[in-house]
Structure formats: structure tokens, C-alpha cells
Amino acid sequence: MKRITVPQFQLFKERSEKLVLTTAYDVTFGRLADQSGVEGILVGDSLGMVVQGHSDTLPVTIEDVLYHTRCVSRGVERAHLIADMPFLSYQASVSIAVRNAGKLLQAGAQSVKLEGGSEISETIYKLAHYGIPVMGHLGLTPQKIHQFGGFKIQARDENSQKKILKDAKVLEEAGCYSLVLEAVPSMIAQLITQSVSIPTIGVGAGPYCDGQVLVIYDILGFDKSFTPKFVKKYLNGDEALTESLRSFVLDVKEHKFPAQENCFDL
Ligand code: KIV
């Protein structure tokens, strides 16, 4: 099966074809996502919240993302595999960023994602220069939640709108091959999408982006208490899975499982 490549991401934008991405954190969901036909699978630092149970992504380490990237990569043949660079894995210096990004490619990713604007443009330039493709990430960048005061919609006032537009252009110039726009008003995402030649991937950024990404557990409705406006649940996974597990519990309690067909004869 042919792998979706960085140059192909660009072709999607040129042909006005939507790119679809989701996340995965293990081989099973990597394989399921790959079978679904998504163009990209992100080993997101959202794993800190949906896998590790933290209230934000800051505790995630490069070792965590390396481990999950290795797991996911064993299940993905076609989709482009992107590894998130977690907090402190790229901010301290360009050389630390290059070393960590390189390790993520060695773990099976084909590109890396970094959160931030012009403050990381030199890092992006160097990564791209060394052949490490970079997906940018602007808007609500969760590694900065303490600065934002929580998970809040970004780019609502004129100054921050000007800044995000400028940052998008700087990231394109620095060498990003695509750009995640998270939690920004649709019209701002549209303006950015029209102003850069690289594809934009929206999450809570409206319909005008070149592509969309959602966390896989959100698509599958695994957490019934998580109901943000930007998510569409394609499965009531919380109930469906709990029901199936309840049936297993009941079957064992009522001596219905294992049945004859589940047993080995001599
Ligand atoms: O960590 C993550 O899953 C992400 C996506 C929501 C874009 O950054």
C-alpha cells in the first residue's frame, strides 16, 4: 500500500480536496484509523489527557510520544504518520529540537508537529533544512494553556487576529508543510487558509480549512462527559463499550460464557 507523503498533502490543497486526519495512540487504533482512509494519523500529545488521564498535555514527555509512535507505526501502512513534539522537547534549543524530532522519525513518524508561531520559526527552519517535515500548530496551542488561562477560543480580537495571520505566514516561510488551526473563529481560519499556500487542518476552526482533524476518542464518543461544540460523535462509544462489557460480565456470572464453541477439546 502506498504511503501518503508530504508532497501529496500539498496536492490536496491544490486540487481543493479535503484532507482528513485523526489521532491514534496504539497499534489497534492506528490500524483502524488507517483502514478508514484518513490521510494523516497524529500521535498527539492529547495522549496525556485521553490515555494518561492528566488534565492537560504538559506532563507528556518525549519518551511517551516515542513509545506511542512506535506502537502506532506498527499498525499504519498508508496514512502519513505525524508525531507531536511534547512540551519541553523543542523549546529549550534548536539542537534539542533536532535531536528529538529525529528520534520521532526513527520511531516511525514521517513528520513532526510543533505548537507555536514566530518564536519557533528558527527551529522549524532548521528541522525542515535537515529533512524533518514540520506541521505547525496555531490558535489554541494547549501547551500554552497557563498563558491563555485555560482552553479558550483564540484570535477573537483584532490584535490577536493580526498576530495569528502573521504567524501563519512566518511558519509557511520557515518551511512548515501544513498547519493545524485550533479553536479559532471560522472566518479567521478561512482568511489564513486563503493567505498561505500550505494546507490548513482545522480542529474547532470551521469548515473553510483545507482539512479537518479530531481526536479519535472524541469521534467515537468514548467520554460522554466531553461534549464540546466542535466535536461530532460518530458513535456513542461510552455506552456501546460499557454495554458490551456488561454483557460479558453477565454471561460469565450466568455461566453462559465460555460456551461449548469457546472451549478446546482433548
Ligand atoms: O494532540 C493532539 O491530539 C492535537 C490535535 C487535536 C491536533 O494536537
PDB file of C-alpha atoms and ligand atoms in Angstrom:
ATOM      1  CA  MET A   1       0.000   0.000   0.000  1.00  0.00           C
ATOM      2  CA  LYS A   2       1.348   3.440  -0.958  1.00  0.00           C
ATOM      3  CA  ARG A   3       2.099   5.889   1.861  1.00  0.00           C
ATOM      4  CA  ILE A   4       0.594   9.418   1.773  1.00  0.00           C
ATOM      5  CA  THR A   5       3.564  11.772   1.572  1.00  0.00           C
ATOM      6  CA  VAL A   6       4.288  15.391   2.449  1.00  0.00           C
ATOM      7  CA  PRO A   7       4.193  16.500  -1.246  1.00  0.00           C
ATOM      8  CA  GLN A   8       0.772  14.821  -1.542  1.00  0.00           C
ATOM      9  CA  PHE A   9      -0.606  16.998   1.278  1.00  0.00           C
ATOM     10  CA  GLN A  10       0.172  19.984  -0.948  1.00  0.00           C
ATOM     11  CA  LEU A  11      -1.600  18.372  -3.908  1.00  0.00           C
ATOM     12  CA  PHE A  12      -4.784  18.025  -1.838  1.00  0.00           C
ATOM     13  CA  LYS A  13      -4.837  21.799  -1.345  1.00  0.00           C
ATOM     14  CA  GLU A  14      -4.084  22.482  -4.995  1.00  0.00           C
ATOM     15  CA  ARG A  15      -6.973  20.204  -6.035  1.00  0.00           C
ATOM     16  CA  SER A  16      -9.306  21.608  -3.333  1.00  0.00           C
ATOM     17  CA  GLU A  17      -9.697  18.076  -1.930  1.00  0.00           C
ATOM     18  CA  LYS A  18     -10.229  17.854   1.825  1.00  0.00           C
ATOM     19  CA  LEU A  19      -7.569  16.222   3.999  1.00  0.00           C
ATOM     20  CA  VAL A  20      -8.835  14.097   6.896  1.00  0.00           C
ATOM     21  CA  LEU A  21      -6.755  13.353   9.965  1.00  0.00           C
ATOM     22  CA  THR A  22      -7.313  11.724  13.302  1.00  0.00           C
ATOM     23  CA  THR A  23      -5.177  10.683  16.243  1.00  0.00           C
ATOM     24  CA  ALA A  24      -4.029   7.255  17.421  1.00  0.00           C
ATOM     25  CA  TYR A  25      -2.019   6.117  20.410  1.00  0.00           C
ATOM     26  CA  ASP A  26      -1.672   2.359  19.895  1.00  0.00           C
ATOM     27  CA  VAL A  27      -1.408  -0.227  17.145  1.00  0.00           C
ATOM     28  CA  THR A  28      -5.102  -1.230  17.185  1.00  0.00           C
ATOM     29  CA  PHE A  29      -6.461   2.274  16.739  1.00  0.00           C
ATOM     30  CA  GLY A  30      -3.633   3.040  14.308  1.00  0.00           C
ATOM     31  CA  ARG A  31      -4.772   0.116  12.156  1.00  0.00           C
ATOM     32  CA  LEU A  32      -8.468   1.049  12.435  1.00  0.00           C
ATOM     33  CA  ALA A  33      -7.767   4.676  11.529  1.00  0.00           C
ATOM     34  CA  ASP A  34      -5.588   3.589   8.608  1.00  0.00           C
ATOM     35  CA  GLN A  35      -8.327   1.282   7.285  1.00  0.00           C
ATOM     36  CA  SER A  36     -10.830   4.170   7.409  1.00  0.00           C
ATOM     37  CA  GLY A  37      -8.999   6.081   4.667  1.00  0.00           C
ATOM     38  CA  VAL A  38      -7.702   9.088   6.622  1.00  0.00           C
ATOM     39  CA  GLU A  39      -4.742  10.820   5.014  1.00  0.00           C
ATOM     40  CA  GLY A  40      -2.960  11.502   8.292  1.00  0.00           C
ATOM     41  CA  ILE A  41      -2.677   9.958  11.752  1.00  0.00           C
ATOM     42  CA  LEU A  42      -1.299  12.086  14.568  1.00  0.00           C
ATOM     43  CA  VAL A  43       0.278  10.617  17.671  1.00  0.00           C
ATOM     44  CA  GLY A  44      -0.950  13.678  19.558  1.00  0.00           C
ATOM     45  CA  ASP A  45       0.232  14.861  22.940  1.00  0.00           C
ATOM     46  CA  SER A  46      -3.515  14.706  23.674  1.00  0.00           C
ATOM     47  CA  LEU A  47      -2.449  11.236  24.842  1.00  0.00           C
ATOM     48  CA  GLY A  48      -1.612  12.962  28.118  1.00  0.00           C
ATOM     49  CA  MET A  49      -5.324  13.576  28.620  1.00  0.00           C
ATOM     50  CA  VAL A  50      -7.118  10.688  26.905  1.00  0.00           C
ATOM     51  CA  VAL A  51      -4.614   7.907  27.648  1.00  0.00           C
ATOM     52  CA  GLN A  52      -2.716   9.036  30.742  1.00  0.00           C
ATOM     53  CA  GLY A  53      -5.611  10.831  32.455  1.00  0.00           C
ATOM     54  CA  HIS A  54      -3.932  14.208  33.048  1.00  0.00           C
ATOM     55  CA  SER A  55      -5.983  17.400  32.896  1.00  0.00           C
ATOM     56  CA  ASP A  56      -3.683  18.908  30.246  1.00  0.00           C
ATOM     57  CA  THR A  57      -0.876  17.907  27.868  1.00  0.00           C
ATOM     58  CA  LEU A  58       2.049  19.424  29.791  1.00  0.00           C
ATOM     59  CA  PRO A  59       3.174  16.243  31.620  1.00  0.00           C
ATOM     60  CA  VAL A  60       3.725  14.342  28.337  1.00  0.00           C
ATOM     61  CA  THR A  61       7.402  13.574  27.683  1.00  0.00           C
ATOM     62  CA  ILE A  62       9.357  12.824  24.522  1.00  0.00           C
ATOM     63  CA  GLU A  63       9.750   9.228  25.797  1.00  0.00           C
ATOM     64  CA  ASP A  64       5.939   8.944  25.988  1.00  0.00           C
ATOM     65  CA  VAL A  65       5.486  10.140  22.398  1.00  0.00           C
ATOM     66  CA  LEU A  66       8.343   7.926  21.167  1.00  0.00           C
ATOM     67  CA  TYR A  67       6.716   4.889  22.804  1.00  0.00           C
ATOM     68  CA  HIS A  68       3.254   5.606  21.365  1.00  0.00           C
ATOM     69  CA  THR A  69       4.697   6.453  17.930  1.00  0.00           C
ATOM     70  CA  ARG A  70       6.439   3.066  17.808  1.00  0.00           C
ATOM     71  CA  CYS A  71       3.159   1.362  18.797  1.00  0.00           C
ATOM     72  CA  VAL A  72       1.013   3.213  16.246  1.00  0.00           C
ATOM     73  CA  SER A  73       3.534   2.874  13.416  1.00  0.00           C
ATOM     74  CA  ARG A  74       3.204  -0.930  13.531  1.00  0.00           C
ATOM     75  CA  GLY A  75      -0.470  -0.610  12.522  1.00  0.00           C
ATOM     76  CA  VAL A  76      -0.235   2.107   9.867  1.00  0.00           C
ATOM     77  CA  GLU A  77       0.694   1.420   6.250  1.00  0.00           C
ATOM     78  CA  ARG A  78      -0.999   4.109   4.167  1.00  0.00           C
ATOM     79  CA  ALA A  79      -1.655   7.218   6.245  1.00  0.00           C
ATOM     80  CA  HIS A  80       1.028   9.828   6.821  1.00  0.00           C
ATOM     81  CA  LEU A  81       2.149   9.406  10.442  1.00  0.00           C
ATOM     82  CA  ILE A  82       2.810  12.599  12.393  1.00  0.00           C
ATOM     83  CA  ALA A  83       4.317  12.659  15.881  1.00  0.00           C
ATOM     84  CA  ASP A  84       3.578  15.551  18.214  1.00  0.00           C
ATOM     85  CA  MET A  85       6.559  17.202  19.862  1.00  0.00           C
ATOM     86  CA  PRO A  86       5.577  17.496  23.533  1.00  0.00           C
ATOM     87  CA  PHE A  87       6.212  20.360  25.950  1.00  0.00           C
ATOM     88  CA  LEU A  88       9.963  20.967  26.528  1.00  0.00           C
ATOM     89  CA  SER A  89      11.054  18.681  23.708  1.00  0.00           C
ATOM     90  CA  TYR A  90      11.754  21.587  21.309  1.00  0.00           C
ATOM     91  CA  GLN A  91      11.597  24.916  23.189  1.00  0.00           C
ATOM     92  CA  ALA A  92      14.946  24.925  25.029  1.00  0.00           C
ATOM     93  CA  SER A  93      17.209  24.931  21.965  1.00  0.00           C
ATOM     94  CA  VAL A  94      17.259  24.197  18.259  1.00  0.00           C
ATOM     95  CA  SER A  95      19.702  21.319  18.754  1.00  0.00           C
ATOM     96  CA  ILE A  96      17.445  19.646  21.354  1.00  0.00           C
ATOM     97  CA  ALA A  97      14.540  20.034  18.917  1.00  0.00           C
ATOM     98  CA  VAL A  98      16.509  18.493  16.029  1.00  0.00           C
ATOM     99  CA  ARG A  99      17.623  15.546  18.170  1.00  0.00           C
ATOM    100  CA  ASN A 100      14.096  14.849  19.482  1.00  0.00           C
ATOM    101  CA  ALA A 101      12.412  15.292  16.107  1.00  0.00           C
ATOM    102  CA  GLY A 102      14.974  12.949  14.553  1.00  0.00           C
ATOM    103  CA  LYS A 103      14.193  10.322  17.201  1.00  0.00           C
ATOM    104  CA  LEU A 104      10.472  10.597  16.370  1.00  0.00           C
ATOM    105  CA  LEU A 105      11.237   9.876  12.685  1.00  0.00           C
ATOM    106  CA  GLN A 106      13.381   6.916  13.789  1.00  0.00           C
ATOM    107  CA  ALA A 107      10.377   5.703  15.827  1.00  0.00           C
ATOM    108  CA  GLY A 108       8.266   5.544  12.660  1.00  0.00           C
ATOM    109  CA  ALA A 109       6.784   9.024  12.119  1.00  0.00           C
ATOM    110  CA  GLN A 110       7.138  10.733   8.740  1.00  0.00           C
ATOM    111  CA  SER A 111       6.804  14.247  10.143  1.00  0.00           C
ATOM    112  CA  VAL A 112       6.511  16.111  13.446  1.00  0.00           C
ATOM    113  CA  LYS A 113       4.100  18.738  14.780  1.00  0.00           C
ATOM    114  CA  LEU A 114       5.182  21.732  16.867  1.00  0.00           C
ATOM    115  CA  GLU A 115       2.972  24.262  18.642  1.00  0.00           C
ATOM    116  CA  GLY A 116       3.790  27.949  18.274  1.00  0.00           C
ATOM    117  CA  GLY A 117       4.313  30.920  15.966  1.00  0.00           C
ATOM    118  CA  SER A 118       7.254  33.133  15.028  1.00  0.00           C
ATOM    119  CA  GLU A 119       9.043  32.267  18.316  1.00  0.00           C
ATOM    120  CA  ILE A 120       9.802  28.782  16.903  1.00  0.00           C
ATOM    121  CA  SER A 121      10.412  29.780  13.271  1.00  0.00           C
ATOM    122  CA  GLU A 122      14.191  29.244  13.525  1.00  0.00           C
ATOM    123  CA  THR A 123      13.606  25.740  14.916  1.00  0.00           C
ATOM    124  CA  ILE A 124      11.174  24.920  12.098  1.00  0.00           C
ATOM    125  CA  TYR A 125      13.620  26.259   9.524  1.00  0.00           C
ATOM    126  CA  LYS A 126      16.397  24.015  10.866  1.00  0.00           C
ATOM    127  CA  LEU A 127      14.168  20.927  11.079  1.00  0.00           C
ATOM    128  CA  ALA A 128      12.942  21.408   7.519  1.00  0.00           C
ATOM    129  CA  HIS A 129      16.544  22.068   6.421  1.00  0.00           C
ATOM    130  CA  TYR A 130      17.582  18.668   7.855  1.00  0.00           C
ATOM    131  CA  GLY A 131      14.724  16.900   6.068  1.00  0.00           C
ATOM    132  CA  ILE A 132      12.351  16.658   9.005  1.00  0.00           C
ATOM    133  CA  PRO A 133       8.943  17.837   7.726  1.00  0.00           C
ATOM    134  CA  VAL A 134       7.060  20.041  10.183  1.00  0.00           C
ATOM    135  CA  MET A 135       3.327  20.535  10.700  1.00  0.00           C
ATOM    136  CA  GLY A 136       2.732  23.850  12.515  1.00  0.00           C
ATOM    137  CA  HIS A 137       0.016  24.436  15.117  1.00  0.00           C
ATOM    138  CA  LEU A 138      -1.557  27.844  15.819  1.00  0.00           C
ATOM    139  CA  GLY A 139      -4.565  29.179  17.717  1.00  0.00           C
ATOM    140  CA  LEU A 140      -5.338  27.289  20.924  1.00  0.00           C
ATOM    141  CA  THR A 141      -1.964  25.637  21.457  1.00  0.00           C
ATOM    142  CA  PRO A 142      -2.637  23.525  24.582  1.00  0.00           C
ATOM    143  CA  GLN A 143       0.996  23.662  25.749  1.00  0.00           C
ATOM    144  CA  LYS A 144       0.318  27.364  26.493  1.00  0.00           C
ATOM    145  CA  ILE A 145      -2.933  26.951  28.462  1.00  0.00           C
ATOM    146  CA  HIS A 146      -1.487  28.630  31.532  1.00  0.00           C
ATOM    147  CA  GLN A 147      -0.707  31.709  29.481  1.00  0.00           C
ATOM    148  CA  PHE A 148      -4.172  31.604  27.868  1.00  0.00           C
ATOM    149  CA  GLY A 149      -5.912  30.997  31.211  1.00  0.00           C
ATOM    150  CA  GLY A 150      -7.469  27.713  30.072  1.00  0.00           C
ATOM    151  CA  PHE A 151      -8.752  26.004  26.926  1.00  0.00           C
ATOM    152  CA  LYS A 152     -10.179  29.148  25.292  1.00  0.00           C
ATOM    153  CA  ILE A 153     -11.094  30.151  21.746  1.00  0.00           C
ATOM    154  CA  GLN A 154      -8.241  32.239  20.292  1.00  0.00           C
ATOM    155  CA  ALA A 155      -7.969  35.085  17.765  1.00  0.00           C
ATOM    156  CA  ARG A 156     -11.123  36.890  18.870  1.00  0.00           C
ATOM    157  CA  ASP A 157      -9.729  40.439  18.944  1.00  0.00           C
ATOM    158  CA  GLU A 158      -8.110  42.387  16.150  1.00  0.00           C
ATOM    159  CA  ASN A 159      -4.561  42.263  17.554  1.00  0.00           C
ATOM    160  CA  SER A 160      -4.546  38.501  18.011  1.00  0.00           C
ATOM    161  CA  GLN A 161      -6.126  38.076  14.572  1.00  0.00           C
ATOM    162  CA  LYS A 162      -3.296  40.089  13.010  1.00  0.00           C
ATOM    163  CA  LYS A 163      -0.766  38.061  15.002  1.00  0.00           C
ATOM    164  CA  ILE A 164      -2.116  34.655  14.002  1.00  0.00           C
ATOM    165  CA  LEU A 165      -2.227  35.666  10.332  1.00  0.00           C
ATOM    166  CA  LYS A 166       1.374  36.900  10.526  1.00  0.00           C
ATOM    167  CA  ASP A 167       2.453  33.741  12.396  1.00  0.00           C
ATOM    168  CA  ALA A 168       0.845  31.546   9.727  1.00  0.00           C
ATOM    169  CA  LYS A 169       2.846  33.288   7.006  1.00  0.00           C
ATOM    170  CA  VAL A 170       6.058  33.098   9.056  1.00  0.00           C
ATOM    171  CA  LEU A 171       5.553  29.354   9.625  1.00  0.00           C
ATOM    172  CA  GLU A 172       4.969  28.793   5.924  1.00  0.00           C
ATOM    173  CA  GLU A 173       8.145  30.722   5.097  1.00  0.00           C
ATOM    174  CA  ALA A 174      10.102  28.820   7.754  1.00  0.00           C
ATOM    175  CA  GLY A 175       9.211  25.588   5.939  1.00  0.00           C
ATOM    176  CA  CYS A 176       6.071  24.067   7.505  1.00  0.00           C
ATOM    177  CA  TYR A 177       4.305  21.752   5.051  1.00  0.00           C
ATOM    178  CA  SER A 178       0.920  22.170   6.767  1.00  0.00           C
ATOM    179  CA  LEU A 179      -0.688  23.996   9.645  1.00  0.00           C
ATOM    180  CA  VAL A 180      -3.141  22.943  12.352  1.00  0.00           C
ATOM    181  CA  LEU A 181      -5.541  25.738  13.350  1.00  0.00           C
ATOM    182  CA  GLU A 182      -7.190  25.005  16.685  1.00  0.00           C
ATOM    183  CA  ALA A 183     -10.170  26.766  18.251  1.00  0.00           C
ATOM    184  CA  VAL A 184     -10.283  29.928  16.150  1.00  0.00           C
ATOM    185  CA  PRO A 185     -13.314  31.631  14.578  1.00  0.00           C
ATOM    186  CA  SER A 186     -14.218  30.164  11.173  1.00  0.00           C
ATOM    187  CA  MET A 187     -13.678  33.462   9.338  1.00  0.00           C
ATOM    188  CA  ILE A 188     -10.131  33.777  10.698  1.00  0.00           C
ATOM    189  CA  ALA A 189      -9.337  30.187   9.697  1.00  0.00           C
ATOM    190  CA  GLN A 190     -10.728  30.991   6.240  1.00  0.00           C
ATOM    191  CA  LEU A 191      -8.558  34.085   5.947  1.00  0.00           C
ATOM    192  CA  ILE A 192      -5.449  32.120   6.959  1.00  0.00           C
ATOM    193  CA  THR A 193      -6.336  29.283   4.571  1.00  0.00           C
ATOM    194  CA  GLN A 194      -6.596  31.781   1.706  1.00  0.00           C
ATOM    195  CA  SER A 195      -3.387  33.573   2.718  1.00  0.00           C
ATOM    196  CA  VAL A 196      -0.996  30.621   2.839  1.00  0.00           C
ATOM    197  CA  SER A 197      -0.195  28.097   0.122  1.00  0.00           C
ATOM    198  CA  ILE A 198       0.280  25.177   2.556  1.00  0.00           C
ATOM    199  CA  PRO A 199      -2.797  23.188   3.673  1.00  0.00           C
ATOM    200  CA  THR A 200      -4.538  24.185   6.906  1.00  0.00           C
ATOM    201  CA  ILE A 201      -6.030  21.479   9.109  1.00  0.00           C
ATOM    202  CA  GLY A 202      -8.812  22.680  11.404  1.00  0.00           C
ATOM    203  CA  VAL A 203      -9.930  21.461  14.804  1.00  0.00           C
ATOM    204  CA  GLY A 204     -12.660  23.730  16.078  1.00  0.00           C
ATOM    205  CA  ALA A 205     -11.767  26.121  13.260  1.00  0.00           C
ATOM    206  CA  GLY A 206     -14.799  25.828  10.982  1.00  0.00           C
ATOM    207  CA  PRO A 207     -15.407  24.445   7.503  1.00  0.00           C
ATOM    208  CA  TYR A 208     -13.068  26.562   5.367  1.00  0.00           C
ATOM    209  CA  CYS A 209      -9.806  24.830   6.321  1.00  0.00           C
ATOM    210  CA  ASP A 210      -8.181  22.515   3.774  1.00  0.00           C
ATOM    211  CA  GLY A 211      -8.677  19.584   6.135  1.00  0.00           C
ATOM    212  CA  GLN A 212     -10.058  18.529   9.494  1.00  0.00           C
ATOM    213  CA  VAL A 213      -8.631  16.654  12.455  1.00  0.00           C
ATOM    214  CA  LEU A 214     -10.403  15.269  15.527  1.00  0.00           C
ATOM    215  CA  VAL A 215      -9.116  13.177  18.413  1.00  0.00           C
ATOM    216  CA  ILE A 216     -10.162   9.569  17.695  1.00  0.00           C
ATOM    217  CA  TYR A 217     -11.763   9.029  21.122  1.00  0.00           C
ATOM    218  CA  ASP A 218     -13.916  12.135  20.526  1.00  0.00           C
ATOM    219  CA  ILE A 219     -15.091  10.848  17.115  1.00  0.00           C
ATOM    220  CA  LEU A 220     -16.006   7.564  18.799  1.00  0.00           C
ATOM    221  CA  GLY A 221     -17.679   9.222  21.792  1.00  0.00           C
ATOM    222  CA  PHE A 222     -15.636   7.403  24.431  1.00  0.00           C
ATOM    223  CA  ASP A 223     -16.130  10.129  27.053  1.00  0.00           C
ATOM    224  CA  LYS A 224     -19.784  11.085  27.488  1.00  0.00           C
ATOM    225  CA  SER A 225     -18.850  13.996  29.770  1.00  0.00           C
ATOM    226  CA  PHE A 226     -16.800  15.608  26.944  1.00  0.00           C
ATOM    227  CA  THR A 227     -19.219  17.442  24.650  1.00  0.00           C
ATOM    228  CA  PRO A 228     -17.507  20.468  23.093  1.00  0.00           C
ATOM    229  CA  LYS A 229     -19.298  22.215  20.231  1.00  0.00           C
ATOM    230  CA  PHE A 230     -16.570  21.469  17.682  1.00  0.00           C
ATOM    231  CA  VAL A 231     -16.818  17.678  18.100  1.00  0.00           C
ATOM    232  CA  LYS A 232     -19.228  15.446  16.208  1.00  0.00           C
ATOM    233  CA  LYS A 233     -19.572  11.997  17.783  1.00  0.00           C
ATOM    234  CA  TYR A 234     -19.973   9.262  15.167  1.00  0.00           C
ATOM    235  CA  LEU A 235     -20.507   6.572  17.818  1.00  0.00           C
ATOM    236  CA  ASN A 236     -21.877   6.588  21.313  1.00  0.00           C
ATOM    237  CA  GLY A 237     -18.745   4.674  22.308  1.00  0.00           C
ATOM    238  CA  ASP A 238     -19.098   5.229  26.043  1.00  0.00           C
ATOM    239  CA  GLU A 239     -22.434   3.401  26.125  1.00  0.00           C
ATOM    240  CA  ALA A 240     -21.664   0.897  23.361  1.00  0.00           C
ATOM    241  CA  LEU A 241     -18.477  -0.307  25.045  1.00  0.00           C
ATOM    242  CA  THR A 242     -19.892  -0.318  28.572  1.00  0.00           C
ATOM    243  CA  GLU A 243     -22.912  -2.309  27.324  1.00  0.00           C
ATOM    244  CA  SER A 244     -20.681  -4.895  25.603  1.00  0.00           C
ATOM    245  CA  LEU A 245     -18.526  -5.285  28.708  1.00  0.00           C
ATOM    246  CA  ARG A 246     -21.665  -5.594  30.862  1.00  0.00           C
ATOM    247  CA  SER A 247     -22.869  -8.413  28.604  1.00  0.00           C
ATOM    248  CA  PHE A 248     -19.535 -10.185  29.127  1.00  0.00           C
ATOM    249  CA  VAL A 249     -19.837  -9.764  32.905  1.00  0.00           C
ATOM    250  CA  LEU A 250     -23.422 -11.104  32.855  1.00  0.00           C
ATOM    251  CA  ASP A 251     -22.546 -14.033  30.595  1.00  0.00           C
ATOM    252  CA  VAL A 252     -19.780 -15.184  32.939  1.00  0.00           C
ATOM    253  CA  LYS A 253     -21.935 -14.691  36.056  1.00  0.00           C
ATOM    254  CA  GLU A 254     -24.772 -16.666  34.438  1.00  0.00           C
ATOM    255  CA  HIS A 255     -22.477 -19.454  33.217  1.00  0.00           C
ATOM    256  CA  LYS A 256     -23.199 -18.577  29.552  1.00  0.00           C
ATOM    257  CA  PHE A 257     -19.552 -17.892  28.723  1.00  0.00           C
ATOM    258  CA  PRO A 258     -17.458 -19.780  27.814  1.00  0.00           C
ATOM    259  CA  ALA A 259     -19.907 -21.864  25.767  1.00  0.00           C
ATOM    260  CA  GLN A 260     -19.004 -25.197  24.144  1.00  0.00           C
ATOM    261  CA  GLU A 261     -17.715 -23.430  20.986  1.00  0.00           C
ATOM    262  CA  ASN A 262     -15.286 -21.364  23.059  1.00  0.00           C
ATOM    263  CA  CYS A 263     -13.633 -24.418  24.606  1.00  0.00           C
ATOM    264  CA  PHE A 264     -10.843 -26.760  23.479  1.00  0.00           C
ATOM    265  CA  ASP A 265     -11.467 -30.499  23.331  1.00  0.00           C
ATOM    266  CA  LEU A 266      -8.842 -33.010  24.297  1.00  0.00           C
TER     267      LEU A 266
HETATM  268  O1  KIV B   1      -2.585  16.483  20.486  1.00  0.00           O
HETATM  269  C1  KIV B   1      -3.486  16.426  19.627  1.00  0.00           C
HETATM  270  O2  KIV B   1      -4.243  15.444  19.519  1.00  0.00           O
HETATM  271  C2  KIV B   1      -3.618  17.556  18.708  1.00  0.00           C
HETATM  272  C3  KIV B   1      -4.764  17.574  17.752  1.00  0.00           C
HETATM  273  C4  KIV B   1      -6.036  17.889  18.424  1.00  0.00           C
HETATM  274  C5  KIV B   1      -4.495  18.477  16.613  1.00  0.00           C
HETATM  275  O3  KIV B   1      -2.815  18.438  18.752  1.00  0.00           O
END
